[in-house]
């Protein structure tokens, strides 16, 4: 049994390290306790409270420990200008990351095992980065284990830029067709009128 467990752990580690998607393993167990403290203090709208009190959000995020990150996550961290020494989510809190980090906290508030949201940031050169963040706590649906949360961060910047270009092209095409339609309709109306006469 021990040999099988070691083989599974090695396979898991190899997959974790070889993944082209940025993955980090986080411990959110203290977040659940902090949320209970807020509720015991009479806070019913946790999300609103955390938005109104950024110091409380930062304090809660300081309790989320980043236990492990794969090489793709290390590369993404470097692109975002984050220190390799970042060991809590509070180290990653800035004006652009508030919504994404708050979404992670709200996953614990809502007792979810799986969640997904998008995040926008800029790299060290000032270029925008768009991410899809997939959040997965181990355990059963009724009893999530927040001490072992896997967060996959997929860079969809190129896809987002391509979609924006396509939308701009379609909008331009629709304006062109509307303009041509208007320009043709006016003389055709006169031609049709003369043909009836």
PDB file of C-alpha atoms in Angstrom:
ATOM      1  CA  UNK A   1       0.000   0.000   0.000  1.00  0.00           C
ATOM      2  CA  UNK A   2       2.832   2.402   0.853  1.00  0.00           C
ATOM      3  CA  UNK A   3       4.547   1.653  -2.455  1.00  0.00           C
ATOM      4  CA  UNK A   4       1.281   2.348  -4.354  1.00  0.00           C
ATOM      5  CA  UNK A   5       0.799   5.614  -2.468  1.00  0.00           C
ATOM      6  CA  UNK A   6       4.363   6.687  -3.280  1.00  0.00           C
ATOM      7  CA  UNK A   7       3.777   5.878  -6.970  1.00  0.00           C
ATOM      8  CA  UNK A   8       0.568   7.904  -6.974  1.00  0.00           C
ATOM      9  CA  UNK A   9       2.315  10.827  -5.259  1.00  0.00           C
ATOM     10  CA  UNK A  10       5.134  10.756  -7.831  1.00  0.00           C
ATOM     11  CA  UNK A  11       2.638  10.665 -10.699  1.00  0.00           C
ATOM     12  CA  UNK A  12       0.703  13.535  -9.158  1.00  0.00           C
ATOM     13  CA  UNK A  13       3.894  15.566  -8.714  1.00  0.00           C
ATOM     14  CA  UNK A  14       5.027  14.902 -12.290  1.00  0.00           C
ATOM     15  CA  UNK A  15       1.638  16.004 -13.630  1.00  0.00           C
ATOM     16  CA  UNK A  16       1.628  19.083 -11.392  1.00  0.00           C
ATOM     17  CA  UNK A  17       5.119  20.135 -12.485  1.00  0.00           C
ATOM     18  CA  UNK A  18       4.619  19.378 -16.206  1.00  0.00           C
ATOM     19  CA  UNK A  19       1.292  21.176 -16.570  1.00  0.00           C
ATOM     20  CA  UNK A  20       1.440  24.127 -18.988  1.00  0.00           C
ATOM     21  CA  UNK A  21      -1.307  25.753 -16.921  1.00  0.00           C
ATOM     22  CA  UNK A  22      -0.298  27.737 -13.841  1.00  0.00           C
ATOM     23  CA  UNK A  23      -1.402  25.794 -10.757  1.00  0.00           C
ATOM     24  CA  UNK A  24      -0.967  26.603  -7.111  1.00  0.00           C
ATOM     25  CA  UNK A  25      -2.022  24.688  -4.016  1.00  0.00           C
ATOM     26  CA  UNK A  26      -3.400  26.846  -1.218  1.00  0.00           C
ATOM     27  CA  UNK A  27      -4.638  26.411   2.348  1.00  0.00           C
ATOM     28  CA  UNK A  28      -7.907  28.307   2.942  1.00  0.00           C
ATOM     29  CA  UNK A  29      -8.826  26.552   6.210  1.00  0.00           C
ATOM     30  CA  UNK A  30      -8.368  29.682   8.343  1.00  0.00           C
ATOM     31  CA  UNK A  31     -10.684  31.652   6.014  1.00  0.00           C
ATOM     32  CA  UNK A  32     -13.658  29.534   7.099  1.00  0.00           C
ATOM     33  CA  UNK A  33     -12.880  30.293  10.757  1.00  0.00           C
ATOM     34  CA  UNK A  34     -12.543  34.033  10.057  1.00  0.00           C
ATOM     35  CA  UNK A  35     -15.861  34.055   8.176  1.00  0.00           C
ATOM     36  CA  UNK A  36     -17.550  32.413  11.172  1.00  0.00           C
ATOM     37  CA  UNK A  37     -16.068  35.122  13.413  1.00  0.00           C
ATOM     38  CA  UNK A  38     -17.565  37.802  11.137  1.00  0.00           C
ATOM     39  CA  UNK A  39     -20.970  36.104  11.167  1.00  0.00           C
ATOM     40  CA  UNK A  40     -20.833  35.748  14.963  1.00  0.00           C
ATOM     41  CA  UNK A  41     -20.153  39.501  15.102  1.00  0.00           C
ATOM     42  CA  UNK A  42     -23.417  40.095  13.187  1.00  0.00           C
ATOM     43  CA  UNK A  43     -22.108  40.532   9.632  1.00  0.00           C
ATOM     44  CA  UNK A  44     -24.765  39.157   7.264  1.00  0.00           C
ATOM     45  CA  UNK A  45     -23.400  40.545   3.973  1.00  0.00           C
ATOM     46  CA  UNK A  46     -19.832  39.236   4.076  1.00  0.00           C
ATOM     47  CA  UNK A  47     -18.979  40.365   0.534  1.00  0.00           C
ATOM     48  CA  UNK A  48     -20.225  43.911   1.153  1.00  0.00           C
ATOM     49  CA  UNK A  49     -18.430  44.032   4.492  1.00  0.00           C
ATOM     50  CA  UNK A  50     -15.111  42.963   2.954  1.00  0.00           C
ATOM     51  CA  UNK A  51     -15.459  45.537   0.164  1.00  0.00           C
ATOM     52  CA  UNK A  52     -16.178  48.266   2.722  1.00  0.00           C
ATOM     53  CA  UNK A  53     -13.316  47.128   4.966  1.00  0.00           C
ATOM     54  CA  UNK A  54     -10.282  46.329   2.777  1.00  0.00           C
ATOM     55  CA  UNK A  55      -8.150  45.917   5.903  1.00  0.00           C
ATOM     56  CA  UNK A  56     -10.337  42.977   6.994  1.00  0.00           C
ATOM     57  CA  UNK A  57     -10.064  41.443   3.513  1.00  0.00           C
ATOM     58  CA  UNK A  58      -6.258  41.835   3.609  1.00  0.00           C
ATOM     59  CA  UNK A  59      -6.194  40.247   7.061  1.00  0.00           C
ATOM     60  CA  UNK A  60      -8.241  37.261   5.850  1.00  0.00           C
ATOM     61  CA  UNK A  61      -6.074  36.894   2.735  1.00  0.00           C
ATOM     62  CA  UNK A  62      -2.982  36.853   4.946  1.00  0.00           C
ATOM     63  CA  UNK A  63      -4.384  33.617   6.409  1.00  0.00           C
ATOM     64  CA  UNK A  64      -4.426  31.897   2.966  1.00  0.00           C
ATOM     65  CA  UNK A  65      -1.104  30.112   2.660  1.00  0.00           C
ATOM     66  CA  UNK A  66       0.296  29.268  -0.767  1.00  0.00           C
ATOM     67  CA  UNK A  67       1.655  25.777  -0.152  1.00  0.00           C
ATOM     68  CA  UNK A  68       3.041  24.951  -3.595  1.00  0.00           C
ATOM     69  CA  UNK A  69       3.221  26.377  -7.115  1.00  0.00           C
ATOM     70  CA  UNK A  70       4.221  24.682 -10.346  1.00  0.00           C
ATOM     71  CA  UNK A  71       6.773  26.081 -12.830  1.00  0.00           C
ATOM     72  CA  UNK A  72       4.032  27.605 -15.019  1.00  0.00           C
ATOM     73  CA  UNK A  73       2.688  29.485 -11.967  1.00  0.00           C
ATOM     74  CA  UNK A  74       6.212  30.653 -11.138  1.00  0.00           C
ATOM     75  CA  UNK A  75       6.552  32.029 -14.679  1.00  0.00           C
ATOM     76  CA  UNK A  76       3.148  33.768 -14.438  1.00  0.00           C
ATOM     77  CA  UNK A  77       4.175  35.272 -11.087  1.00  0.00           C
ATOM     78  CA  UNK A  78       7.353  36.656 -12.658  1.00  0.00           C
ATOM     79  CA  UNK A  79       5.335  38.118 -15.563  1.00  0.00           C
ATOM     80  CA  UNK A  80       3.083  39.844 -13.026  1.00  0.00           C
ATOM     81  CA  UNK A  81       6.063  41.129 -11.051  1.00  0.00           C
ATOM     82  CA  UNK A  82       5.224  39.080  -7.954  1.00  0.00           C
ATOM     83  CA  UNK A  83       7.955  37.956  -5.632  1.00  0.00           C
ATOM     84  CA  UNK A  84       8.873  34.283  -5.467  1.00  0.00           C
ATOM     85  CA  UNK A  85       8.697  34.797  -1.719  1.00  0.00           C
ATOM     86  CA  UNK A  86       4.915  35.409  -1.790  1.00  0.00           C
ATOM     87  CA  UNK A  87       3.503  32.893   0.622  1.00  0.00           C
ATOM     88  CA  UNK A  88       0.031  34.283   1.307  1.00  0.00           C
ATOM     89  CA  UNK A  89      -2.662  35.774  -0.911  1.00  0.00           C
ATOM     90  CA  UNK A  90      -2.284  39.076   0.936  1.00  0.00           C
ATOM     91  CA  UNK A  91       1.109  39.394  -0.788  1.00  0.00           C
ATOM     92  CA  UNK A  92      -0.775  39.447  -4.103  1.00  0.00           C
ATOM     93  CA  UNK A  93      -3.424  41.988  -3.118  1.00  0.00           C
ATOM     94  CA  UNK A  94      -3.510  45.142  -5.245  1.00  0.00           C
ATOM     95  CA  UNK A  95      -6.211  47.286  -6.829  1.00  0.00           C
ATOM     96  CA  UNK A  96      -6.439  44.992  -9.889  1.00  0.00           C
ATOM     97  CA  UNK A  97      -6.562  41.731  -7.929  1.00  0.00           C
ATOM     98  CA  UNK A  98      -9.230  42.633  -5.340  1.00  0.00           C
ATOM     99  CA  UNK A  99     -12.176  41.142  -7.273  1.00  0.00           C
ATOM    100  CA  UNK A 100     -10.380  37.893  -8.039  1.00  0.00           C
ATOM    101  CA  UNK A 101      -9.088  37.390  -4.492  1.00  0.00           C
ATOM    102  CA  UNK A 102     -12.486  38.313  -3.060  1.00  0.00           C
ATOM    103  CA  UNK A 103     -14.057  35.668  -5.337  1.00  0.00           C
ATOM    104  CA  UNK A 104     -11.767  33.061  -3.751  1.00  0.00           C
ATOM    105  CA  UNK A 105     -12.836  34.120  -0.262  1.00  0.00           C
ATOM    106  CA  UNK A 106     -16.497  34.052  -1.329  1.00  0.00           C
ATOM    107  CA  UNK A 107     -16.060  30.448  -2.501  1.00  0.00           C
ATOM    108  CA  UNK A 108     -15.355  29.574   1.127  1.00  0.00           C
ATOM    109  CA  UNK A 109     -18.189  31.815   2.364  1.00  0.00           C
ATOM    110  CA  UNK A 110     -20.618  29.989   0.049  1.00  0.00           C
ATOM    111  CA  UNK A 111     -19.098  26.591   1.012  1.00  0.00           C
ATOM    112  CA  UNK A 112     -18.318  25.729  -2.610  1.00  0.00           C
ATOM    113  CA  UNK A 113     -15.858  23.081  -3.693  1.00  0.00           C
ATOM    114  CA  UNK A 114     -15.540  24.326  -7.267  1.00  0.00           C
ATOM    115  CA  UNK A 115     -15.638  27.897  -8.567  1.00  0.00           C
ATOM    116  CA  UNK A 116     -14.517  29.815 -11.621  1.00  0.00           C
ATOM    117  CA  UNK A 117     -14.041  33.515 -12.291  1.00  0.00           C
ATOM    118  CA  UNK A 118     -11.985  35.818 -14.463  1.00  0.00           C
ATOM    119  CA  UNK A 119      -9.202  38.143 -13.418  1.00  0.00           C
ATOM    120  CA  UNK A 120      -7.520  41.066 -15.148  1.00  0.00           C
ATOM    121  CA  UNK A 121      -4.036  42.308 -14.398  1.00  0.00           C
ATOM    122  CA  UNK A 122      -1.048  43.841 -16.149  1.00  0.00           C
ATOM    123  CA  UNK A 123       2.417  42.389 -16.611  1.00  0.00           C
ATOM    124  CA  UNK A 124       5.663  44.093 -15.616  1.00  0.00           C
ATOM    125  CA  UNK A 125       5.730  45.879 -19.018  1.00  0.00           C
ATOM    126  CA  UNK A 126       2.212  47.267 -18.554  1.00  0.00           C
ATOM    127  CA  UNK A 127       0.541  44.835 -20.998  1.00  0.00           C
ATOM    128  CA  UNK A 128      -2.891  43.525 -19.988  1.00  0.00           C
ATOM    129  CA  UNK A 129      -3.239  39.918 -18.870  1.00  0.00           C
ATOM    130  CA  UNK A 130      -6.610  38.173 -18.769  1.00  0.00           C
ATOM    131  CA  UNK A 131      -6.928  35.015 -16.686  1.00  0.00           C
ATOM    132  CA  UNK A 132      -9.568  32.372 -16.085  1.00  0.00           C
ATOM    133  CA  UNK A 133      -9.238  31.229 -12.479  1.00  0.00           C
ATOM    134  CA  UNK A 134     -10.527  27.748 -11.627  1.00  0.00           C
ATOM    135  CA  UNK A 135     -10.712  27.021  -7.917  1.00  0.00           C
ATOM    136  CA  UNK A 136     -11.145  23.476  -6.570  1.00  0.00           C
ATOM    137  CA  UNK A 137     -11.206  22.326  -2.942  1.00  0.00           C
ATOM    138  CA  UNK A 138     -10.666  18.646  -2.268  1.00  0.00           C
ATOM    139  CA  UNK A 139     -13.120  16.621  -0.197  1.00  0.00           C
ATOM    140  CA  UNK A 140     -16.771  15.805  -0.729  1.00  0.00           C
ATOM    141  CA  UNK A 141     -19.452  18.244  -1.917  1.00  0.00           C
ATOM    142  CA  UNK A 142     -21.040  18.340   1.523  1.00  0.00           C
ATOM    143  CA  UNK A 143     -17.701  18.632   3.307  1.00  0.00           C
ATOM    144  CA  UNK A 144     -15.060  20.566   1.333  1.00  0.00           C
ATOM    145  CA  UNK A 145     -11.476  20.406   2.573  1.00  0.00           C
ATOM    146  CA  UNK A 146     -10.259  24.000   2.388  1.00  0.00           C
ATOM    147  CA  UNK A 147      -6.783  23.043   3.614  1.00  0.00           C
ATOM    148  CA  UNK A 148      -6.059  21.686   0.146  1.00  0.00           C
ATOM    149  CA  UNK A 149      -7.343  24.000  -2.609  1.00  0.00           C
ATOM    150  CA  UNK A 150      -5.990  23.813  -6.148  1.00  0.00           C
ATOM    151  CA  UNK A 151      -6.138  27.026  -8.157  1.00  0.00           C
ATOM    152  CA  UNK A 152      -5.504  26.878 -11.918  1.00  0.00           C
ATOM    153  CA  UNK A 153      -4.792  30.183 -13.643  1.00  0.00           C
ATOM    154  CA  UNK A 154      -5.188  29.985 -17.410  1.00  0.00           C
ATOM    155  CA  UNK A 155      -3.861  32.899 -19.460  1.00  0.00           C
ATOM    156  CA  UNK A 156      -6.552  33.758 -22.030  1.00  0.00           C
ATOM    157  CA  UNK A 157      -5.086  37.120 -23.059  1.00  0.00           C
ATOM    158  CA  UNK A 158      -4.587  36.168 -26.714  1.00  0.00           C
ATOM    159  CA  UNK A 159      -8.097  34.745 -26.917  1.00  0.00           C
ATOM    160  CA  UNK A 160      -9.543  37.902 -25.348  1.00  0.00           C
ATOM    161  CA  UNK A 161      -7.631  40.152 -27.775  1.00  0.00           C
ATOM    162  CA  UNK A 162      -8.760  38.017 -30.750  1.00  0.00           C
ATOM    163  CA  UNK A 163     -12.387  38.208 -29.542  1.00  0.00           C
ATOM    164  CA  UNK A 164     -12.159  42.002 -29.184  1.00  0.00           C
ATOM    165  CA  UNK A 165     -10.704  42.310 -32.703  1.00  0.00           C
ATOM    166  CA  UNK A 166     -13.470  40.107 -34.100  1.00  0.00           C
ATOM    167  CA  UNK A 167     -16.140  42.188 -32.347  1.00  0.00           C
ATOM    168  CA  UNK A 168     -14.577  45.396 -33.741  1.00  0.00           C
ATOM    169  CA  UNK A 169     -14.466  43.887 -37.256  1.00  0.00           C
ATOM    170  CA  UNK A 170     -18.101  42.751 -37.026  1.00  0.00           C
ATOM    171  CA  UNK A 171     -19.184  46.161 -35.781  1.00  0.00           C
ATOM    172  CA  UNK A 172     -17.314  47.836 -38.648  1.00  0.00           C
ATOM    173  CA  UNK A 173     -18.857  45.412 -41.149  1.00  0.00           C
ATOM    174  CA  UNK A 174     -22.360  46.090 -39.820  1.00  0.00           C
ATOM    175  CA  UNK A 175     -21.816  49.872 -40.106  1.00  0.00           C
ATOM    176  CA  UNK A 176     -20.547  49.427 -43.687  1.00  0.00           C
ATOM    177  CA  UNK A 177     -23.556  47.286 -44.687  1.00  0.00           C
ATOM    178  CA  UNK A 178     -25.973  49.770 -43.085  1.00  0.00           C
ATOM    179  CA  UNK A 179     -24.294  52.645 -44.946  1.00  0.00           C
ATOM    180  CA  UNK A 180     -24.339  50.848 -48.315  1.00  0.00           C
ATOM    181  CA  UNK A 181     -27.932  49.782 -47.756  1.00  0.00           C
ATOM    182  CA  UNK A 182     -28.929  53.399 -47.097  1.00  0.00           C
ATOM    183  CA  UNK A 183     -26.978  54.677 -50.124  1.00  0.00           C
ATOM    184  CA  UNK A 184     -28.593  52.110 -52.440  1.00  0.00           C
ATOM    185  CA  UNK A 185     -32.103  52.482 -51.059  1.00  0.00           C
ATOM    186  CA  UNK A 186     -32.416  56.192 -51.961  1.00  0.00           C
ATOM    187  CA  UNK A 187     -31.734  55.878 -55.732  1.00  0.00           C
ATOM    188  CA  UNK A 188     -33.602  52.569 -55.970  1.00  0.00           C
ATOM    189  CA  UNK A 189     -36.690  54.197 -54.511  1.00  0.00           C
ATOM    190  CA  UNK A 190     -36.595  56.809 -57.281  1.00  0.00           C
ATOM    191  CA  UNK A 191     -36.034  54.134 -59.956  1.00  0.00           C
ATOM    192  CA  UNK A 192     -38.967  52.105 -58.633  1.00  0.00           C
ATOM    193  CA  UNK A 193     -41.138  55.216 -58.561  1.00  0.00           C
ATOM    194  CA  UNK A 194     -40.293  56.068 -62.205  1.00  0.00           C
ATOM    195  CA  UNK A 195     -40.877  52.480 -63.324  1.00  0.00           C
ATOM    196  CA  UNK A 196     -44.386  52.534 -61.836  1.00  0.00           C
ATOM    197  CA  UNK A 197     -45.142  55.704 -63.759  1.00  0.00           C
TER     198      UNK A 197
END
